[in-house]
CSV table of C-alpha atoms in Angstrom, one decimal:
chain,number,residue,atom,x,y,z
X,175,MET,CA,-54.4,-44.6,114.4
X,176,GLU,CA,-51.0,-44.2,115.1
X,177,PRO,CA,-48.4,-44.1,112.7
X,178,LEU,CA,-45.9,-46.8,112.2
X,179,PRO,CA,-42.4,-46.3,113.8
X,180,LEU,CA,-39.3,-46.7,111.4
X,181,PRO,CA,-37.2,-49.9,111.6
X,182,VAL,CA,-34.7,-49.7,114.2
X,183,ASN,CA,-31.3,-49.4,111.8
X,184,PRO,CA,-32.8,-50.3,108.5
X,185,ILE,CA,-29.4,-49.7,106.9
X,186,GLY,CA,-26.9,-51.4,109.1
X,187,VAL,CA,-25.5,-47.9,110.1
X,188,PRO,CA,-24.3,-47.8,113.8
X,189,GLY,CA,-26.0,-45.6,115.9
X,190,PHE,CA,-29.1,-44.8,113.6
X,191,ALA,CA,-32.4,-44.5,115.3
X,192,GLY,CA,-35.5,-44.2,114.8
X,193,GLY,CA,-36.2,-40.6,114.9
X,194,MET,CA,-34.5,-39.7,111.5
X,195,ASN,CA,-36.3,-38.6,108.5
X,196,MET,CA,-36.1,-39.4,105.1
X,197,GLY,CA,-33.3,-36.9,104.4
X,198,ASP,CA,-31.5,-37.8,106.7
X,199,VAL,CA,-31.6,-41.5,105.8
X,200,GLN,CA,-30.8,-40.3,102.4
X,201,GLN,CA,-27.6,-39.0,103.3
X,202,VAL,CA,-26.4,-41.9,105.7
X,203,ARG,CA,-27.0,-44.3,102.7
X,204,ASP,CA,-25.1,-41.7,100.2
X,205,GLU,CA,-21.8,-41.7,102.5
X,206,ASN,CA,-22.0,-45.5,102.9
X,207,ILE,CA,-21.9,-45.5,99.3
X,208,ASP,CA,-19.0,-43.5,98.9
X,209,VAL,CA,-16.9,-45.4,101.6
X,210,ASP,CA,-17.8,-48.8,99.7
X,211,ALA,CA,-16.4,-46.9,96.5
X,212,GLY,CA,-13.5,-45.8,98.1
X,213,GLN,CA,-13.0,-49.3,99.6
X,214,ARG,CA,-13.1,-51.1,96.2
X,215,ILE,CA,-10.7,-48.5,94.7
X,216,SER,CA,-8.1,-49.2,97.5
X,217,ILE,CA,-8.5,-53.1,96.9
X,218,ASP,CA,-8.1,-52.5,93.0
X,219,GLN,CA,-4.9,-50.4,93.7
X,220,ALA,CA,-3.6,-53.0,96.1
X,221,GLY,CA,-4.1,-55.4,93.2
X,222,GLU,CA,-2.4,-53.5,90.5
X,223,LEU,CA,0.3,-52.6,92.6
X,224,VAL,CA,1.1,-56.2,93.9
X,225,ALA,CA,0.8,-57.4,90.0
X,226,ALA,CA,3.5,-54.7,89.1
X,227,ARG,CA,5.6,-55.6,91.8
X,228,PHE,CA,5.4,-59.4,90.2
X,229,GLU,CA,5.8,-58.1,87.2
X,230,GLU,CA,8.8,-55.9,88.2
X,231,ASP,CA,10.3,-59.5,89.8
X,232,ARG,CA,9.7,-61.8,87.5
X,233,THR,CA,11.9,-65.2,88.4
X,234,GLN,CA,12.5,-67.3,85.4
X,235,PHE,CA,12.3,-71.2,86.1
X,236,PHE,CA,14.1,-73.8,84.6
X,237,VAL,CA,12.4,-77.5,84.9
X,238,SER,CA,15.3,-79.9,85.0
X,239,VAL,CA,14.6,-83.5,84.5
X,240,TYR,CA,17.1,-86.2,85.4
X,241,ASN,CA,17.9,-90.0,86.6
X,242,LEU,CA,15.2,-91.6,83.6
X,243,PRO,CA,15.0,-95.4,83.2
X,244,SER,CA,17.4,-95.8,79.9
X,245,VAL,CA,20.4,-94.0,78.9
X,246,LEU,CA,21.5,-93.8,75.0
X,247,ALA,CA,24.8,-93.7,73.5
X,248,VAL,CA,25.5,-90.9,70.9
X,249,ARG,CA,25.5,-93.3,68.6
X,250,SER,CA,21.8,-94.5,68.8
X,251,LEU,CA,20.3,-91.1,68.1
X,252,ARG,CA,18.1,-91.2,64.9
X,253,THR,CA,15.6,-89.1,63.8
X,254,ASP,CA,12.6,-90.9,65.5
X,255,LYS,CA,14.4,-89.1,69.0
X,256,ILE,CA,13.8,-85.7,67.6
X,257,GLY,CA,11.7,-83.9,70.0
X,258,GLN,CA,11.6,-86.7,72.7
X,259,LEU,CA,12.5,-86.7,76.1
X,260,CYS,CA,15.8,-89.0,76.5
X,261,SER,CA,19.4,-89.2,78.5
X,262,ILE,CA,22.4,-89.8,76.9
X,263,THR,CA,25.9,-90.5,77.8
X,264,GLY,CA,29.5,-89.2,76.7
X,265,THR,CA,32.8,-87.7,77.1
X,266,VAL,CA,33.1,-84.2,77.3
X,267,THR,CA,35.7,-83.0,74.9
X,268,ARG,CA,35.3,-79.4,74.5
X,269,THR,CA,33.7,-76.7,75.9
X,270,SER,CA,32.8,-73.3,75.0
X,271,ASP,CA,32.6,-70.1,77.1
X,272,VAL,CA,29.6,-69.0,78.6
X,273,ARG,CA,27.6,-66.5,76.6
X,274,PRO,CA,24.2,-64.6,76.9
X,275,GLU,CA,21.5,-66.2,74.8
X,276,LEU,CA,18.7,-64.2,73.6
X,277,LEU,CA,15.6,-66.2,74.7
X,278,THR,CA,12.7,-63.7,73.9
X,279,GLY,CA,13.4,-60.5,72.2
X,280,CYS,CA,11.7,-56.8,72.3
X,281,PHE,CA,12.0,-55.1,69.1
X,282,ARG,CA,11.7,-51.4,67.8
X,283,CYS,CA,10.2,-50.9,64.1
X,284,GLY,CA,12.3,-48.7,62.3
X,285,LYS,CA,9.8,-46.9,60.6
X,286,CYS,CA,6.9,-46.2,62.7
X,287,GLY,CA,8.4,-46.6,66.1
X,288,ASN,CA,6.0,-49.6,67.1
X,289,VAL,CA,7.2,-52.0,69.5
X,290,GLU,CA,7.1,-55.9,69.3
X,291,ARG,CA,7.3,-57.9,72.9
X,292,ASP,CA,8.0,-61.5,73.7
X,293,VAL,CA,9.6,-62.7,70.3
X,294,GLU,CA,10.9,-66.0,70.2
X,295,GLN,CA,13.9,-67.2,69.3
X,296,GLN,CA,14.3,-70.1,66.8
X,297,PHE,CA,17.8,-71.2,67.6
X,298,GLN,CA,18.9,-68.2,65.9
X,299,TYR,CA,18.5,-64.4,65.5
X,300,THR,CA,14.6,-64.3,65.1
X,301,GLN,CA,13.3,-60.9,64.1
X,302,PRO,CA,9.3,-60.2,63.8
X,303,LEU,CA,7.4,-61.2,60.9
X,304,MET,CA,6.1,-57.8,60.1
X,305,CYS,CA,4.9,-54.7,62.5
X,306,THR,CA,1.3,-55.3,63.9
X,307,ASN,CA,0.9,-51.4,63.1
X,308,PRO,CA,-2.0,-51.5,60.0
X,309,ARG,CA,-0.4,-48.4,58.7
X,310,CYS,CA,3.5,-49.6,58.7
X,311,ASP,CA,4.5,-52.2,56.2
X,312,ASN,CA,7.9,-53.0,57.6
X,313,ARG,CA,9.4,-56.6,57.4
X,314,SER,CA,13.1,-55.9,57.9
X,315,GLU,CA,13.8,-52.8,59.6
X,316,TRP,CA,14.3,-53.4,63.3
X,317,GLN,CA,16.3,-52.6,66.3
X,318,LEU,CA,16.7,-54.6,69.7
X,319,GLU,CA,15.3,-53.2,72.8
X,320,THR,CA,17.6,-55.1,75.3
X,321,ALA,CA,16.6,-53.5,78.1
X,322,ASP,CA,12.8,-55.2,77.5
X,323,SER,CA,14.7,-58.5,76.2
X,324,THR,CA,15.1,-61.9,77.9
X,325,PHE,CA,18.6,-63.3,78.4
X,326,VAL,CA,20.2,-66.4,79.5
X,327,ASP,CA,23.6,-67.9,80.0
X,328,TRP,CA,24.4,-70.1,77.4
X,329,GLN,CA,27.5,-72.5,76.8
X,330,ARG,CA,28.0,-75.4,74.1
X,331,LEU,CA,29.8,-78.7,74.7
X,332,ARG,CA,31.3,-81.0,72.4
X,333,VAL,CA,30.4,-84.7,73.1
X,334,GLN,CA,32.3,-87.9,72.0
X,335,GLU,CA,30.7,-91.4,72.9
X,336,ASN,CA,32.6,-93.3,75.2
X,337,SER,CA,35.8,-95.5,74.7
X,338,ASP,CA,34.0,-98.4,75.6
X,339,GLU,CA,31.2,-97.9,73.5
X,340,ILE,CA,33.1,-97.4,70.0
X,341,PRO,CA,32.5,-100.8,67.7
X,342,ALA,CA,35.7,-102.3,66.6
X,343,GLY,CA,36.6,-100.1,63.5
X,344,SER,CA,34.8,-97.4,63.8
X,345,MET,CA,35.1,-93.8,64.2
X,346,PRO,CA,33.7,-92.3,67.5
X,347,ARG,CA,30.6,-90.2,66.6
X,348,SER,CA,30.3,-86.9,68.5
X,349,ILE,CA,27.3,-84.2,68.5
X,350,ASP,CA,27.1,-80.7,70.0
X,351,VAL,CA,24.9,-80.4,73.7
X,352,ILE,CA,23.6,-77.2,74.5
X,353,VAL,CA,23.0,-76.2,77.9
X,354,ARG,CA,21.1,-73.2,79.2
X,355,GLY,CA,20.8,-71.6,82.9
X,356,GLU,CA,22.1,-73.2,85.9
X,357,VAL,CA,23.1,-75.9,84.1
X,358,VAL,CA,26.4,-74.4,82.5
X,359,GLU,CA,29.8,-74.8,83.8
X,360,LYS,CA,28.8,-78.2,85.1
X,361,ALA,CA,31.3,-80.0,82.7
X,362,LYS,CA,34.5,-79.9,81.7
X,363,ALA,CA,36.8,-81.8,79.1
X,364,GLY,CA,37.7,-85.1,80.3
X,365,ASP,CA,34.3,-85.7,82.0
X,366,LYS,CA,32.0,-88.8,81.5
X,367,CYS,CA,28.7,-87.5,82.1
X,368,ILE,CA,25.0,-88.1,81.5
X,369,PHE,CA,23.0,-85.5,79.7
X,370,THR,CA,19.1,-85.6,79.8
X,371,GLY,CA,16.9,-83.5,77.3
X,372,ILE,CA,15.7,-83.4,73.7
X,373,MET,CA,17.4,-83.7,70.2
X,374,ALA,CA,16.7,-80.8,68.0
X,375,VAL,CA,17.5,-80.1,64.5
X,376,VAL,CA,18.6,-76.6,63.3
X,377,PRO,CA,19.5,-75.4,60.3
X,378,ASP,CA,23.0,-75.1,59.6
X,379,ALA,CA,23.2,-71.5,58.4
X,380,GLY,CA,26.7,-70.5,59.4
X,381,GLY,CA,28.3,-72.8,56.8
X,382,LEU,CA,26.3,-71.1,54.1
X,383,SER,CA,26.7,-67.5,54.8
X,384,ARG,CA,29.4,-65.1,54.0
X,385,ALA,CA,32.4,-64.3,56.1
X,386,GLY,CA,31.0,-61.6,58.7
X,387,GLU,CA,27.3,-62.1,57.7
X,388,ALA,CA,25.3,-62.8,61.0
X,389,ALA,CA,23.0,-65.9,60.6
X,390,GLN,CA,19.3,-64.7,61.3
X,391,THR,CA,15.7,-65.5,59.6
X,392,SER,CA,14.9,-62.5,57.6
X,393,ARG,CA,11.3,-62.8,55.6
X,394,GLY,CA,10.9,-60.3,52.7
X,395,ALA,CA,14.0,-59.3,52.7
X,396,LEU,CA,16.0,-58.8,49.3
X,397,ASN,CA,18.5,-61.7,49.0
X,398,ASN,CA,21.5,-60.0,47.2
X,399,SER,CA,23.5,-63.2,47.7
X,400,GLU,CA,24.4,-65.6,44.9
X,401,GLY,CA,23.5,-69.3,44.9
X,402,VAL,CA,25.8,-71.6,46.5
X,403,ARG,CA,27.0,-73.7,43.0
X,404,GLY,CA,27.7,-77.5,43.7
X,405,LEU,CA,29.7,-79.4,41.1
X,406,LYS,CA,27.3,-79.5,38.1
X,407,ALA,CA,26.7,-75.4,38.6
X,408,LEU,CA,22.7,-75.8,39.3
X,409,GLY,CA,22.8,-72.1,40.7
X,410,VAL,CA,20.6,-73.7,43.8
X,411,ARG,CA,21.1,-72.3,47.3
X,412,GLU,CA,21.6,-75.5,49.7
X,413,LEU,CA,20.1,-75.8,52.9
X,414,THR,CA,21.7,-78.3,55.3
X,415,TYR,CA,20.5,-78.8,58.5
X,416,LYS,CA,22.5,-80.5,61.8
X,417,THR,CA,21.3,-82.2,65.3
X,418,CYS,CA,22.3,-80.9,68.6
X,419,PHE,CA,21.3,-82.1,72.1
X,420,VAL,CA,19.6,-79.4,74.1
X,421,ALA,CA,20.3,-80.6,77.7
X,422,THR,CA,18.2,-79.3,80.9
X,423,SER,CA,20.6,-81.7,83.2
X,424,VAL,CA,24.2,-82.7,83.5
X,425,LEU,CA,25.3,-85.5,86.0
X,426,PRO,CA,28.3,-87.4,86.4
X,427,ALA,CA,28.3,-90.9,85.2
X,428,GLU,CA,29.6,-91.8,88.3
X,429,VAL,CA,26.4,-91.0,89.9
X,430,ARG,CA,24.3,-93.3,88.2
X,431,SER,CA,26.6,-96.3,89.1
X,432,GLY,CA,26.6,-95.3,92.7
X,433,LEU,CA,30.7,-94.3,92.7
X,434,GLY,CA,30.2,-90.9,92.9
X,435,ASN,CA,32.8,-88.6,91.6
X,436,THR,CA,36.3,-88.3,93.3
X,437,ARG,CA,37.7,-85.7,91.5
C-alpha cells in the first residue's frame, strides 16, 4: 500500500509543499506563532499609545442648558428648587474678577508621600478624609499638587430681581450666581439676563472663621478656636448656610423676547 501524501498547505503557509517532513512543519508553525505574538504585541502597544495620548490631551466639556419653557423670578426661589434645573431672570449689579477654581485636587500625604488623586471639591477647599496607605494615619497634613490638579475659570455675579418684579413697599431680593468655564465674562453690571442652572446650598464658613483663616474642611483636625457666643453666651459654635445659583448658561433677557441686544 502506498503511503498517503501530506495535505497541501495544511497550516496555511504560502509556498508550503507536500514533501516537507514533520520537523520542517513544526519549524514553520513556530515561526507563525512568533509572528502572531509580535502582531498582538504591536496592537497592544498601539492601543496603549492611543490611550496615553488621549490621557494627555484630555478635553473638558461643560454642558450648557438654556431656553427652558418657564423663567422664575429671584423672589420665587425656595428650598423646593434646590438641586433642580431651572431658569431665573434678574439684573446684574456686581461682578467679580475671573479667578481659577479648583475642581478636582491631587494631594500628597505629608507623612508617607502617598498621592490621592481626583479629590472633588465641595464648594470649598476640601482635603482627603484620610490617607489610603494602611500604614499611615494621616488626616490633616496634605500638600496640593497643582500640576496634577484640575482648575477652571470662576466668576461670581450679584444678581438682583428686576425693578418691574418688586412688589410695592418691598426691598429688592438678590442672590449670588456662580459661573464657570466659557460662561465667565458673559454679563456685566446693568445687564438683564436669564440664568439657567441649579440652586445650591453652601455653608457660610467665611463669616465664622477668624481674620486671615482660610475656609476649608478639616476632618479630624483639632479645633483650637472658641465657640461663637450668642446673646445668652451658650458657647455653641453656630453654623449658617446660604444659597447660591450655579449657572450653566447666561443669555440676555432681550433674546427671549426676540428683541435682541442692541448694545
